[in-house]
Coordinates of C-alpha atoms in Angstrom, one line a residue:
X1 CA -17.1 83.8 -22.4
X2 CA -15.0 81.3 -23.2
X3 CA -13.4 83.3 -26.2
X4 CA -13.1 86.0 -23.6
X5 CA -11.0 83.7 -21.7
X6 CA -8.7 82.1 -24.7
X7 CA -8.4 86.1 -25.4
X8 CA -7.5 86.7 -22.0
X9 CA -4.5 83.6 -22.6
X10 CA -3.3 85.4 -25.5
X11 CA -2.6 88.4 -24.2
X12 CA -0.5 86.8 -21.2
X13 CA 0.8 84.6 -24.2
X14 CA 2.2 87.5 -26.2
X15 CA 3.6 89.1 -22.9
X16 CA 5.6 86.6 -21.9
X17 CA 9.0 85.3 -22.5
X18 CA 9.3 82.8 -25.1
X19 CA 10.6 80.2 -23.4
X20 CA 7.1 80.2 -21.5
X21 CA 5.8 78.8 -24.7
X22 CA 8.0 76.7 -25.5
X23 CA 7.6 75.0 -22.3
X24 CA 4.1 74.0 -23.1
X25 CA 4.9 73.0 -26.5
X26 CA 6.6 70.7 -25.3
X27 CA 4.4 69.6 -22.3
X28 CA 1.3 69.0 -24.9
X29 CA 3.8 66.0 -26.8
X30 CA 3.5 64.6 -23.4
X31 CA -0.3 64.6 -24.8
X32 CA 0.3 62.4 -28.2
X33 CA -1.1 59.1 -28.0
X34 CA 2.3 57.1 -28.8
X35 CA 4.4 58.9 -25.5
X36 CA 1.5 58.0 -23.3
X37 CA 0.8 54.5 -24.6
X38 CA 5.0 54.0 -24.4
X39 CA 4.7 55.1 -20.5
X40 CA 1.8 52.5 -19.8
X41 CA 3.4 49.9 -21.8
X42 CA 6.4 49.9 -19.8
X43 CA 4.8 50.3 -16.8
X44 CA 2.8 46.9 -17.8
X45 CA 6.1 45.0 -19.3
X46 CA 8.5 46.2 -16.0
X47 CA 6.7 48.0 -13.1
X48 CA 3.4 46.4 -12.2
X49 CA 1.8 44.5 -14.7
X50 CA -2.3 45.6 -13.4
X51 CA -1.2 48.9 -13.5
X52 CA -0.1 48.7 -16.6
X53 CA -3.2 46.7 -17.8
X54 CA -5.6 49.6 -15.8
X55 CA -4.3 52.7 -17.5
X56 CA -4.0 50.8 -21.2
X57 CA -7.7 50.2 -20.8
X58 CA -8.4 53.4 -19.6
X59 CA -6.5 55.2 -22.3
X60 CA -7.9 52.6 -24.7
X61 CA -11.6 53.3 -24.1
X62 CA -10.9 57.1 -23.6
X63 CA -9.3 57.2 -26.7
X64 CA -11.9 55.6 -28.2
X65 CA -15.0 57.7 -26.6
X66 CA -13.5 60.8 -27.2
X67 CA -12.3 60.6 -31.3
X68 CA -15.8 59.2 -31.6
X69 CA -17.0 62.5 -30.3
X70 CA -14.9 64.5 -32.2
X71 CA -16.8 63.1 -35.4
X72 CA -20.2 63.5 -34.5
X73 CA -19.9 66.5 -32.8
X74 CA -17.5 68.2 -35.7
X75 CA -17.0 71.2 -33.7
X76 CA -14.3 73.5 -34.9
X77 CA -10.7 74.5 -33.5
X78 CA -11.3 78.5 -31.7
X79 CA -9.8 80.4 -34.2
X80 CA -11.7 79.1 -37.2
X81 CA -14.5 80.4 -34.8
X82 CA -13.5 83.3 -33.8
X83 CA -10.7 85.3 -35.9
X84 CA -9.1 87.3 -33.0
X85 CA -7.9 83.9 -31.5
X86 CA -4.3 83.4 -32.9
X87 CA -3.0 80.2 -31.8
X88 CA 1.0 79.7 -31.1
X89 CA 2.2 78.9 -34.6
X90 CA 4.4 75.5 -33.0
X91 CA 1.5 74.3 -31.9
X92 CA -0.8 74.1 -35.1
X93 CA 0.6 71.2 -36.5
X94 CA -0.3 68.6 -33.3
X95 CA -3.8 70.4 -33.6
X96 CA -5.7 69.8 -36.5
X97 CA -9.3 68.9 -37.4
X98 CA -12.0 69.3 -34.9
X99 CA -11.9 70.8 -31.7
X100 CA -14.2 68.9 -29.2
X101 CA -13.7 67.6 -26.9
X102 CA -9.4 67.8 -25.9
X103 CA -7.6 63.9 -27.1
X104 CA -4.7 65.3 -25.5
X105 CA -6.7 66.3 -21.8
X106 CA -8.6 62.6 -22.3
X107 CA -5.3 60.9 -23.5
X108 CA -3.2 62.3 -20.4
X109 CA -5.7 62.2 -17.7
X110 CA -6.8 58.3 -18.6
X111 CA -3.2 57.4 -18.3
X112 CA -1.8 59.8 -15.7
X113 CA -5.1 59.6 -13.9
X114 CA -5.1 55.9 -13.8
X115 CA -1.8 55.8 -12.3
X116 CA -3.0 58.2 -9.8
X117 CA -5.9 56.2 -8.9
X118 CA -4.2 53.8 -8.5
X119 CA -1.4 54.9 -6.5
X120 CA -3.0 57.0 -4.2
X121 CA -2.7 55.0 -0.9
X122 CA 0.6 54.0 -0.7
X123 CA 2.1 55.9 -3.2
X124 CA 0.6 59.8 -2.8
X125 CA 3.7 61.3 -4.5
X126 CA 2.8 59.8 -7.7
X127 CA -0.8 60.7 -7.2
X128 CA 0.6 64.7 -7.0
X129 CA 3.0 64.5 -10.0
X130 CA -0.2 63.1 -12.3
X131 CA -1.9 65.3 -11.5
X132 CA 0.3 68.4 -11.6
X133 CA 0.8 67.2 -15.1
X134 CA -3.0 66.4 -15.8
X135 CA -3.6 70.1 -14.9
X136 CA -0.8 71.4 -16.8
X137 CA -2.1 70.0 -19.9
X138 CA -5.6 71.5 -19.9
X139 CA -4.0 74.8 -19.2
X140 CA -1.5 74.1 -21.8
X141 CA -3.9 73.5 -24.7
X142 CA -6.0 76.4 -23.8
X143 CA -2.7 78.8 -23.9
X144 CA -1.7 77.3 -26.6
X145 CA -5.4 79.0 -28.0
X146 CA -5.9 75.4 -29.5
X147 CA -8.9 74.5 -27.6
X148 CA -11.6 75.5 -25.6
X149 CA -12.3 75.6 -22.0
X150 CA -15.0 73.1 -22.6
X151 CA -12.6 71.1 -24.8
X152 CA -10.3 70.1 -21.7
X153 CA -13.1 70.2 -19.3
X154 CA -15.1 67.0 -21.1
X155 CA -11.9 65.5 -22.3
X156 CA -11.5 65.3 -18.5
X157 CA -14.7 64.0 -17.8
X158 CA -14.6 61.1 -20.0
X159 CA -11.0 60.5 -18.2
X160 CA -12.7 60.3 -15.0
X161 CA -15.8 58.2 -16.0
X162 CA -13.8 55.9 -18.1
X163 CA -11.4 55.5 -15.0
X164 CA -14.6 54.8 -13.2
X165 CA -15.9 52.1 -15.9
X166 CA -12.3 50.4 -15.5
X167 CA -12.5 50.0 -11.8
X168 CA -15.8 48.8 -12.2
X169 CA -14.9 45.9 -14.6
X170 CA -11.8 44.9 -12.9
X171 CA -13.7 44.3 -9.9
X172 CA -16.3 42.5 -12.0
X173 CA -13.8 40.5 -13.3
X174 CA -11.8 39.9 -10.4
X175 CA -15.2 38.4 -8.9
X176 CA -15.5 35.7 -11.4
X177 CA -11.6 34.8 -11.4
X178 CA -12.3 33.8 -7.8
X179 CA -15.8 32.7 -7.4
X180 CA -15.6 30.6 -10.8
X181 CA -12.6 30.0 -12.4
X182 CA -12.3 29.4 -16.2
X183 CA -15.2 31.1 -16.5
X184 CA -15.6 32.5 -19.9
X185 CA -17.0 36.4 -19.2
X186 CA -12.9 37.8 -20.7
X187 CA -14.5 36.1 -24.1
X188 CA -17.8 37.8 -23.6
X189 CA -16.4 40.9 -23.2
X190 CA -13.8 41.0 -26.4
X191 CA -16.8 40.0 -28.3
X192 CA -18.8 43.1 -27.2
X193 CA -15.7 45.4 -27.2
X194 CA -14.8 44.3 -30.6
X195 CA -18.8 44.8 -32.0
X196 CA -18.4 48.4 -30.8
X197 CA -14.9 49.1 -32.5
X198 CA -17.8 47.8 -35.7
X199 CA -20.2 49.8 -34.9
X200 CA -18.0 53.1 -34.5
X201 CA -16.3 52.7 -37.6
X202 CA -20.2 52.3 -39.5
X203 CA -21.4 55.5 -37.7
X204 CA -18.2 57.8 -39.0
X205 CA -18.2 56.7 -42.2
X206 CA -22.7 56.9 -42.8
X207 CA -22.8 59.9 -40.6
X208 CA -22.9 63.6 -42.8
X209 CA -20.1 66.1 -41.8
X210 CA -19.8 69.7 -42.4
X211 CA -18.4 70.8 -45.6
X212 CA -17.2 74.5 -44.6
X213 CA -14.8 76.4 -47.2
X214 CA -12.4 79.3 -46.4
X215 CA -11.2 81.2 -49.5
X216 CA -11.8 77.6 -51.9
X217 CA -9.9 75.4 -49.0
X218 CA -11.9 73.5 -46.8
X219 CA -11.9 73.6 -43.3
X220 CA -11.9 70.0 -42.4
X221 CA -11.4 67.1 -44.4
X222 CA -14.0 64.3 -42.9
X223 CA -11.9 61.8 -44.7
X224 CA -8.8 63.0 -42.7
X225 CA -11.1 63.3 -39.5
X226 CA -12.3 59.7 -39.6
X227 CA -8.3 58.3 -38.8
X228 CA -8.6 58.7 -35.6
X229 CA -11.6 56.7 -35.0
X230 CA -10.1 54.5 -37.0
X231 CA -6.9 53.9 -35.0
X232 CA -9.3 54.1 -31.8
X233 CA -11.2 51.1 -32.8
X234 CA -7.9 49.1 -34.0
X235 CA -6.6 50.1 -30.3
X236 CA -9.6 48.9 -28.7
X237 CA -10.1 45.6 -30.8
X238 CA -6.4 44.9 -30.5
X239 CA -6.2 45.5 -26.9
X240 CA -9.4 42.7 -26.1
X241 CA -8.3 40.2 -28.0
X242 CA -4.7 40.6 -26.6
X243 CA -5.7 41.0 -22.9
X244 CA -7.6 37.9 -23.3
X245 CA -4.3 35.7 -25.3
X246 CA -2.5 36.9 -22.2
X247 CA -4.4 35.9 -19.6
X248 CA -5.0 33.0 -21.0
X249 CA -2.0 31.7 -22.3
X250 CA 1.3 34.0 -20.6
X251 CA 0.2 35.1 -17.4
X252 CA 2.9 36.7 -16.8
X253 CA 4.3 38.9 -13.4
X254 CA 6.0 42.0 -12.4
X255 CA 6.4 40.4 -8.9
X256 CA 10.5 40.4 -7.4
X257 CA 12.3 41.4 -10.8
X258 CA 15.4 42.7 -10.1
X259 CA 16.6 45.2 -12.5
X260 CA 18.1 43.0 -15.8
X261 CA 15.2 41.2 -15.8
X262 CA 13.2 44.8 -16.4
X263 CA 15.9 46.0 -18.7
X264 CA 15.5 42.7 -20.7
X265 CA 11.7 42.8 -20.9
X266 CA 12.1 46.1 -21.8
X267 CA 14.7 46.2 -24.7
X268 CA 12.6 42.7 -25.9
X269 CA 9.6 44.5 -26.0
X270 CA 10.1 48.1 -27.5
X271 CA 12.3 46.2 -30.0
X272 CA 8.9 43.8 -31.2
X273 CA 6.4 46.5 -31.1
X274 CA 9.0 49.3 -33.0
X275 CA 9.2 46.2 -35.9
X276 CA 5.5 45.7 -35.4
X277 CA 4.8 49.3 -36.4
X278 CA 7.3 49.8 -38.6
X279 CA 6.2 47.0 -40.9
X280 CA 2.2 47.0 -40.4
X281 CA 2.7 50.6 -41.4
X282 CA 4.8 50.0 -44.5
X283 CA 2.5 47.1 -45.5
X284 CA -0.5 48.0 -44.9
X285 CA -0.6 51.4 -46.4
X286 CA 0.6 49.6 -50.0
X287 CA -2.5 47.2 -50.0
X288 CA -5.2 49.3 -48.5
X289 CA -6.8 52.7 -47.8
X290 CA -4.9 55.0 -45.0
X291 CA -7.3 54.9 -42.4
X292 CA -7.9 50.9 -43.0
X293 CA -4.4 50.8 -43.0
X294 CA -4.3 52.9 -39.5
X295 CA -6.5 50.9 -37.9
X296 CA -5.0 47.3 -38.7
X297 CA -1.5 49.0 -37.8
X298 CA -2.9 50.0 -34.4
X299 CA -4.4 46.7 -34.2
X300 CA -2.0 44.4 -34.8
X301 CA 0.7 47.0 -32.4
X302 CA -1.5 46.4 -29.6
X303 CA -1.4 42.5 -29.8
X304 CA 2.2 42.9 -30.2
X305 CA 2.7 45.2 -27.0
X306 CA 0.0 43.3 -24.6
X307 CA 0.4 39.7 -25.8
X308 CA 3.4 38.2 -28.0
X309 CA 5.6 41.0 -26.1
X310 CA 5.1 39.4 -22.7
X311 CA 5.1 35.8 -24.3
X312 CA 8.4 36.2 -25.7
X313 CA 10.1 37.8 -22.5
X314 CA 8.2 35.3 -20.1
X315 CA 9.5 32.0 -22.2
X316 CA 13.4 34.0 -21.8
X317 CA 13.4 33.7 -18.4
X318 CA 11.8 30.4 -18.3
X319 CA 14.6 29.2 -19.6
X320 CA 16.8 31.5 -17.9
X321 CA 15.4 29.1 -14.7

């Protein structure tokens, strides 16, 4: 059925004018982790810094659930399981290895849908143009004929329940902050987050993966695979240990800035994390395996982005003052 249905896309596909395509193309770059992470990031620097904070962790734990799946499961991309499905050609390159379940559905829906979560009371307008574009993906990537109807619906699913889990701990937190402050719980929880970016990396590298050749080629390289896990687990390691730095020693608001203040943070910010990954991926791929060197990248960005980022900015307008 669901074959039937990616056939079905095709056909309308082929049929239609080009720029049809083209136009979701470029939607699904919307979908790569760095655009989505560069939206939240700002939002956190500039626009509300909880936000911000509440669609990071989202994406971050999404991110992390969902490549994580995508190695155990090792499902394949629809065409290499069914030869009538011919995916659009520009699209092939943002859509390798496995298939199972959608990183760009998970990626956009964490972010977007945290946004319009969030912003659903006061703000309903925003709410409607997340998820316009949350809806628009999933569709993309199936007429694209690079994944599944079951790719994009689970992909979703973890969005939503990771949403969920991130409400959940916010209010946990929040509870503590108030009833007993200087607790230590932020410290409990970067231990376990960072034992779990340990323990994924030990399951992709011990678990077996298929070893499927077409014509002497093989289908998927598990080597190749395992990055994204990889930079998942430096994301979510880097992201605990920053949140906690922050809020521990920055503190910093989004509260009254007038506009130079955001364009300062801004410029002060993308310039650190653009020489951040830059030079961690210089470095570290000259001293240690790609996908080691991926994940200490991601890793170190993430600090970068969440902690010195907003230290830097908030001691410029301390003196500003």
């Amino acid at each position: 059925m669901d074959i039937s249905y990616l056939l079905f896309l095709q056909n309308l596909r082929e049929g239609a004018p080009g720029f049809a395509e083209q136009f979701f193309v470029y939607l699904s770059y919307i979908g790569d982790g760095p655009a989505l992470v560069a939206l939240v990031l700002l939002v956190y620097w500039c626009i509300d810094k909880r936000a911000g904070q509440f669609a990071f962790m989202a994406f971050g734990a999404g991110n992390f659930v969902s490549q994580l799946i995508k190695n155990i499961a090792c499902v394949y991309r629809p065409w290499v399981r069914d030869a009538a499905i011919i995916p659009a050609e520009s699209a092939i390159e943002g859509a390798g290895g496995y298939s199972f379940p959608s990183g760009h559905t998970c990626g956009t829906a964490t972010s977007l849908g945290s946004f319009a979560w969030l912003a659903r009371k006061k703000h309903k307008w925003i709410t409607v143009v997340c998820v316009i574009v949350i809806v628009l993906m999933m569709f993309s990537r199936n007429f694209l004929g690079v994944h599944t109807p079951q790719d994009v619906v689970v992909g979703l699913l973890i969005a939503i329940i990771m949403i969920g889990l991130v409400q959940a701990f916010f209010n946990w937190i929040d509870r503590y902050d108030a009833l007993m402050p200087g607790h230590n719980k932020d410290i409990v929880v970067m231990v376990v987050v960072l034992a779990l970016s340990v323990a994924s990396i030990i399951v992709v590298l011990v678990k077996p993966y298929p070893l499927d050749y077409v014509n002497g080629t093989l289908l998927v390289d598990p080597v190749t695979m395992q990055k994204g896990s990889f930079e998942a687990a430096g994301i979510v390691a880097g992201l605990s240990i920053a949140w906690v730095l922050e809020r521990r020693f920055v503190g910093f608001s989004t509260e009254g800035l007038d506009m130079r203040s955001r364009i300062i943070r801004a410029v002060v910010s993308v310039v650190l994390v653009g020489i951040a990954y830059v030079a961690t991926d210089i470095v570290f791929k000259a001293i240690m395996p790609y996908n080691w060197a991926k994940l200490f990248a991601m890793f170190i960005v993430v600090i970068v982005g969440v902690f010195l980022a907003p230290y830097v900015f908030n001691k410029i307008e301390n003196r500003r003052r």
